[in-house]
Amino acid sequence: MTPHYSIDYCPRCGAGLLGIRICGLGTDEPHGLVVCDECESIWLEPDVTTPHQYPDASDARCPKCSDPLWGPQSRWATSADLVQLGWQDRVDPQLNGEPDDHIA
Ligand SMILES: [Zn+2]
Ligand SMILES: [Zn+2]
């Protein structure tokens, strides 16, 4: 699945988009992640100069809450999610995917 909002191309694999995900939906502590849609590198901040990590490829988990990276508590961020995270200024508009009204 393609991210709705991305900050850049992945500096690790050079092919993926660094999509913004929100995780912890339905909890008191929703949090943002930056995830490459190709190699699954994860950044905890919308800044690729910060350290990144690779999840276990067979059982990818969120580094913050340890729930499944692709689980139901997580999704590619919507525009409202970006505002909640305070990351709306980090998006590169040229990399935007589908508009919000196409989110399933
Ligand atoms: Zn990548
Ligand atoms: Zn999480």
Coordinates of N, CA, C and O and ligand atoms in Angstrom, one line a residue:
M1 N 0.8 -1.2 0.0 CA 0.0 0.0 0.0 C 0.9 1.2 0.0 O 1.9 1.3 0.7
T2 N 0.5 2.2 -0.8 CA 1.3 3.4 -0.9 C 0.9 4.4 0.2 O -0.3 4.6 0.5
P3 N 1.9 5.1 0.8 CA 1.6 6.1 1.8 C 0.8 7.2 1.2 O 0.9 7.5 0.0
H4 N 0.0 7.9 2.1 CA -0.7 9.0 1.6 C 0.1 10.3 1.7 O 0.0 11.2 0.8
Y5 N 1.0 10.3 2.7 CA 1.9 11.5 2.8 C 3.3 11.0 3.1 O 3.5 10.1 3.9
S6 N 4.2 11.6 2.4 CA 5.6 11.1 2.5 C 6.5 12.3 2.7 O 6.2 13.4 2.3
I7 N 7.7 12.1 3.4 CA 8.6 13.2 3.6 C 9.7 13.2 2.6 O 10.4 14.3 2.4
D8 N 10.0 12.1 2.0 CA 11.2 12.0 1.1 C 11.3 10.6 0.5 O 10.5 9.7 0.9
Y9 N 12.3 10.4 -0.3 CA 12.6 9.1 -0.8 C 13.5 8.5 0.3 O 14.3 9.2 1.0
C10 N 13.6 7.2 0.3 CA 14.3 6.5 1.4 C 15.8 6.5 1.0 O 16.2 6.1 0.0
P11 N 16.6 7.0 2.0 CA 18.1 7.1 1.8 C 18.7 5.7 1.9 O 19.9 5.6 1.5
R12 N 18.0 4.7 2.4 CA 18.6 3.4 2.6 C 18.5 2.6 1.3 O 19.5 2.1 0.8
C13 N 17.3 2.5 0.8 CA 17.1 1.6 -0.4 C 17.0 2.4 -1.7 O 17.2 1.9 -2.8
G14 N 16.8 3.7 -1.6 CA 16.7 4.6 -2.7 C 15.5 4.4 -3.6 O 15.3 5.2 -4.6
A15 N 14.6 3.5 -3.3 CA 13.4 3.2 -4.1 C 12.1 3.5 -3.4 O 11.2 3.9 -4.0
G16 N 12.1 3.3 -2.1 CA 10.8 3.5 -1.4 C 10.5 4.9 -1.0 O 11.4 5.8 -1.1
L17 N 9.3 5.1 -0.7 CA 8.8 6.4 -0.1 C 8.8 6.3 1.4 O 8.4 5.3 1.9
L18 N 9.2 7.4 2.0 CA 9.2 7.4 3.5 C 7.8 8.0 3.9 O 7.6 9.2 3.9
G19 N 6.9 7.1 4.1 CA 5.6 7.4 4.4 C 5.4 7.7 5.9 O 6.0 7.1 6.7
I20 N 4.5 8.6 6.2 CA 4.2 8.9 7.6 C 3.0 8.0 8.0 O 1.9 8.0 7.4
R21 N 3.2 7.3 9.1 CA 2.2 6.4 9.7 C 1.8 7.0 11.1 O 2.7 7.6 11.7
I22 N 0.6 6.7 11.5 CA 0.2 7.0 12.9 C -0.1 5.6 13.5 O -0.6 4.7 12.8
C23 N 0.4 5.4 14.7 CA 0.2 4.2 15.4 C -0.3 4.5 16.8 O -0.3 5.7 17.2
G24 N -0.9 3.5 17.4 CA -1.5 3.7 18.7 C -2.9 4.3 18.6 O -3.4 4.9 19.6
L25 N -3.5 4.1 17.5 CA -4.9 4.6 17.3 C -5.8 3.9 18.4 O -5.7 2.7 18.6
G26 N -6.7 4.7 18.9 CA -7.6 4.1 20.0 C -6.9 4.1 21.3 O -7.5 3.6 22.3
T27 N -5.7 4.5 21.5 CA -5.0 4.6 22.8 C -4.9 6.1 23.2 O -5.2 7.0 22.4
D28 N -4.4 6.3 24.4 CA -4.2 7.7 24.8 C -2.9 8.3 24.2 O -2.7 9.5 24.4
E29 N -2.1 7.5 23.6 CA -0.8 8.0 23.1 C -0.5 7.6 21.7 O 0.4 6.8 21.3
P30 N -1.3 8.2 20.8 CA -1.0 8.0 19.3 C 0.3 8.6 19.0 O 0.7 9.6 19.6
H31 N 1.1 7.9 18.2 CA 2.4 8.4 17.9 C 2.7 8.2 16.4 O 2.1 7.4 15.7
G32 N 3.6 9.0 15.9 CA 4.0 9.0 14.5 C 5.2 8.1 14.2 O 6.1 8.0 15.1
L33 N 5.2 7.6 13.0 CA 6.4 6.8 12.6 C 6.6 7.2 11.1 O 5.7 7.6 10.4
V34 N 7.9 7.2 10.7 CA 8.2 7.3 9.3 C 8.7 6.0 8.8 O 9.7 5.4 9.4
V35 N 8.0 5.4 7.9 CA 8.3 4.0 7.4 C 8.5 4.0 5.9 O 7.7 4.5 5.2
C36 N 9.6 3.4 5.5 CA 9.8 3.2 4.1 C 8.9 2.1 3.5 O 8.8 1.0 4.1
D37 N 8.2 2.4 2.5 CA 7.2 1.4 2.0 C 7.9 0.3 1.2 O 7.2 -0.6 0.7
E38 N 9.2 0.4 1.0 CA 9.9 -0.7 0.3 C 10.7 -1.6 1.3 O 10.5 -2.8 1.3
C39 N 11.6 -1.0 2.1 CA 12.5 -1.8 2.9 C 12.1 -1.8 4.4 O 12.8 -2.4 5.2
E40 N 11.0 -1.0 4.7 CA 10.5 -1.0 6.1 C 11.5 -0.4 7.1 O 11.4 -0.7 8.3
S41 N 12.5 0.4 6.7 CA 13.2 1.1 7.6 C 12.3 2.1 8.4 O 11.3 2.6 7.8
I42 N 12.5 2.3 9.7 CA 11.7 3.1 10.5 C 12.4 4.2 11.1 O 13.5 4.0 11.7
W43 N 11.9 5.4 11.1 CA 12.4 6.5 11.8 C 11.3 6.9 12.8 O 10.1 6.9 12.5
L44 N 11.8 7.4 14.0 CA 10.8 7.8 15.0 C 10.5 9.3 14.9 O 9.6 9.8 15.6
E45 N 11.3 10.0 14.1 CA 11.1 11.4 13.8 C 11.0 11.6 12.3 O 11.6 10.9 11.6
P46 N 10.3 12.7 11.9 CA 10.2 13.0 10.4 C 11.5 13.7 10.0 O 11.5 14.7 9.4
D47 N 12.6 13.0 10.2 CA 13.9 13.6 9.9 C 14.9 12.4 9.7 O 15.2 11.7 10.6
V48 N 15.4 12.3 8.5 CA 16.2 11.1 8.1 C 17.6 11.2 8.7 O 18.4 10.3 8.5
T49 N 18.0 12.3 9.3 CA 19.3 12.4 9.9 C 19.3 11.8 11.3 O 20.4 11.6 11.8
T50 N 18.1 11.4 11.8 CA 18.1 10.8 13.1 C 18.3 9.3 12.9 O 18.1 8.8 11.7
P51 N 18.6 8.5 13.9 CA 18.8 7.1 13.7 C 17.6 6.4 13.3 O 16.5 6.7 13.6
H52 N 17.8 5.4 12.4 CA 16.7 4.6 11.9 C 16.9 3.1 12.4 O 18.0 2.8 12.9
Q53 N 15.9 2.3 12.2 CA 16.0 0.9 12.6 C 15.2 0.1 11.6 O 14.3 0.5 10.9
Y54 N 15.6 -1.2 11.6 CA 14.9 -2.2 10.8 C 14.1 -3.1 11.7 O 14.6 -3.6 12.7
P55 N 12.8 -3.2 11.5 CA 12.0 -4.2 12.3 C 12.4 -5.6 11.8 O 13.0 -5.8 10.7
D56 N 12.0 -6.6 12.6 CA 12.1 -8.0 12.2 C 11.2 -8.2 11.0 O 10.0 -8.0 11.0
A57 N 11.8 -8.6 9.9 CA 11.0 -8.7 8.6 C 9.8 -9.6 8.7 O 8.8 -9.4 8.0
S58 N 9.9 -10.6 9.5 CA 8.8 -11.6 9.5 C 7.8 -11.2 10.6 O 6.7 -11.8 10.6
D59 N 8.1 -10.3 11.4 CA 7.2 -9.9 12.5 C 7.5 -8.4 12.8 O 7.9 -8.1 13.9
A60 N 7.2 -7.5 11.9 CA 7.5 -6.1 12.1 C 6.7 -5.5 13.2 O 5.4 -5.7 13.2
R61 N 7.3 -4.8 14.1 CA 6.6 -4.2 15.2 C 7.0 -2.8 15.3 O 8.1 -2.4 15.0
C62 N 6.1 -2.0 15.9 CA 6.3 -0.6 16.2 C 7.4 -0.5 17.2 O 7.3 -1.1 18.3
P63 N 8.4 0.4 17.0 CA 9.5 0.5 18.0 C 9.0 1.2 19.3 O 9.6 1.1 20.3
K64 N 7.9 1.9 19.2 CA 7.4 2.6 20.4 C 6.5 1.8 21.3 O 6.7 1.8 22.5
C65 N 5.6 1.1 20.7 CA 4.6 0.4 21.5 C 4.6 -1.1 21.3 O 3.9 -1.8 22.0
S66 N 5.4 -1.6 20.4 CA 5.6 -3.0 20.2 C 4.4 -3.7 19.6 O 4.4 -4.9 19.5
D67 N 3.4 -3.0 19.2 CA 2.3 -3.6 18.5 C 2.7 -3.8 17.0 O 3.7 -3.2 16.5
P68 N 2.0 -4.7 16.3 CA 2.4 -5.0 14.9 C 2.4 -3.7 14.1 O 1.5 -2.9 14.1
L69 N 3.5 -3.6 13.3 CA 3.7 -2.3 12.5 C 2.5 -2.1 11.5 O 2.1 -1.0 11.3
W70 N 2.0 -3.2 11.0 CA 0.9 -3.1 10.0 C -0.4 -3.5 10.7 O -1.3 -3.9 10.0
G71 N -0.5 -3.4 12.0 CA -1.7 -3.9 12.7 C -2.9 -2.8 12.6 O -2.7 -1.7 12.0
P72 N -4.0 -3.2 13.1 CA -5.2 -2.3 13.0 C -5.1 -1.0 13.8 O -5.9 -0.1 13.6
Q73 N -4.1 -1.0 14.7 CA -3.9 0.3 15.5 C -3.1 1.3 14.8 O -2.7 2.3 15.3
S74 N -2.7 0.9 13.5 CA -1.8 1.8 12.8 C -2.3 1.9 11.4 O -2.9 1.1 10.8
R75 N -2.0 3.1 10.8 CA -2.4 3.3 9.4 C -1.5 4.4 8.8 O -0.8 5.2 9.6
W76 N -1.5 4.5 7.5 CA -0.8 5.6 6.9 C -1.6 6.9 7.3 O -2.8 6.9 7.2
A77 N -0.9 7.9 7.7 CA -1.5 9.1 8.3 C -2.4 9.8 7.3 O -2.0 10.0 6.1
T78 N -3.5 10.3 7.8 CA -4.4 11.2 7.0 C -4.0 12.6 7.3 O -3.1 12.8 8.2
S79 N -4.6 13.6 6.7 CA -4.2 15.0 6.9 C -4.5 15.3 8.4 O -3.8 16.1 9.0
A80 N -5.6 14.8 8.9 CA -6.0 15.1 10.3 C -4.9 14.5 11.3 O -4.6 15.1 12.3
D81 N -4.5 13.3 10.9 CA -3.4 12.6 11.7 C -2.2 13.5 11.7 O -1.5 13.6 12.8
L82 N -1.8 14.0 10.6 CA -0.6 14.8 10.5 C -0.7 16.0 11.5 O 0.3 16.4 12.1
V83 N -1.9 16.7 11.5 CA -2.1 17.8 12.4 C -1.9 17.4 13.8 O -1.3 18.0 14.7
Q84 N -2.5 16.2 14.1 CA -2.5 15.7 15.5 C -1.0 15.4 15.9 O -0.6 15.7 17.1
L85 N -0.2 14.9 15.0 CA 1.2 14.6 15.3 C 2.1 15.9 15.2 O 3.2 15.9 15.7
G86 N 1.5 17.0 14.6 CA 2.3 18.2 14.4 C 3.4 18.0 13.3 O 4.4 18.8 13.3
W87 N 3.1 17.1 12.4 CA 4.1 16.8 11.4 C 3.7 17.3 10.0 O 4.3 17.0 9.0
Q88 N 2.6 18.1 10.0 CA 2.0 18.5 8.7 C 3.0 19.3 7.8 O 2.9 19.3 6.6
D89 N 4.0 20.0 8.5 CA 4.9 20.8 7.7 C 6.1 20.0 7.2 O 6.9 20.5 6.5
R90 N 6.1 18.7 7.6 CA 7.2 17.8 7.1 C 6.9 17.1 5.8 O 7.8 16.5 5.2
V91 N 5.7 17.2 5.4 CA 5.3 16.5 4.2 C 5.8 17.2 2.9 O 5.9 18.4 2.8
D92 N 6.3 16.4 2.0 CA 6.7 16.9 0.7 C 5.4 16.7 -0.2 O 5.1 15.6 -0.6
P93 N 4.8 17.8 -0.6 CA 3.5 17.7 -1.3 C 3.7 17.0 -2.7 O 2.7 16.4 -3.2
Q94 N 4.9 17.0 -3.2 CA 5.1 16.4 -4.5 C 5.0 14.8 -4.4 O 4.9 14.2 -5.4
L95 N 5.1 14.3 -3.2 CA 5.1 12.9 -3.0 C 3.7 12.4 -2.5 O 3.6 11.2 -2.1
N96 N 2.7 13.2 -2.4 CA 1.4 12.8 -1.9 C 0.8 11.7 -2.7 O 0.9 11.7 -3.9
G97 N 0.2 10.8 -2.0 CA -0.5 9.7 -2.6 C -2.0 10.1 -2.9 O -2.3 11.2 -3.2
E98 N -2.8 9.1 -2.6 CA -4.3 9.3 -2.9 C -4.8 10.4 -1.9 O -4.4 10.5 -0.8
P99 N -5.8 11.2 -2.4 CA -6.4 12.1 -1.5 C -7.1 11.4 -0.3 O -7.5 10.2 -0.4
D100 N -7.4 12.1 0.7 CA -8.0 11.5 1.9 C -9.3 10.8 1.6 O -9.6 9.8 2.2
D101 N -10.1 11.3 0.7 CA -11.4 10.7 0.5 C -11.3 9.3 -0.2 O -12.3 8.7 -0.4
H102 N -10.1 8.9 -0.5 CA -10.0 7.6 -1.1 C -9.4 6.6 -0.1 O -9.2 5.4 -0.4
I103 N -9.2 7.0 1.1 CA -8.7 6.1 2.1 C -9.8 5.1 2.5 O -10.9 5.5 2.8
A104 N -9.4 3.9 2.4 CA -10.4 2.8 2.8 C -10.6 2.7 4.3 O -9.6 2.9 5.0
Ligands
ZN1 ZN 13.8 2.0 2.0
ZN2 ZN 3.2 2.1 18.0

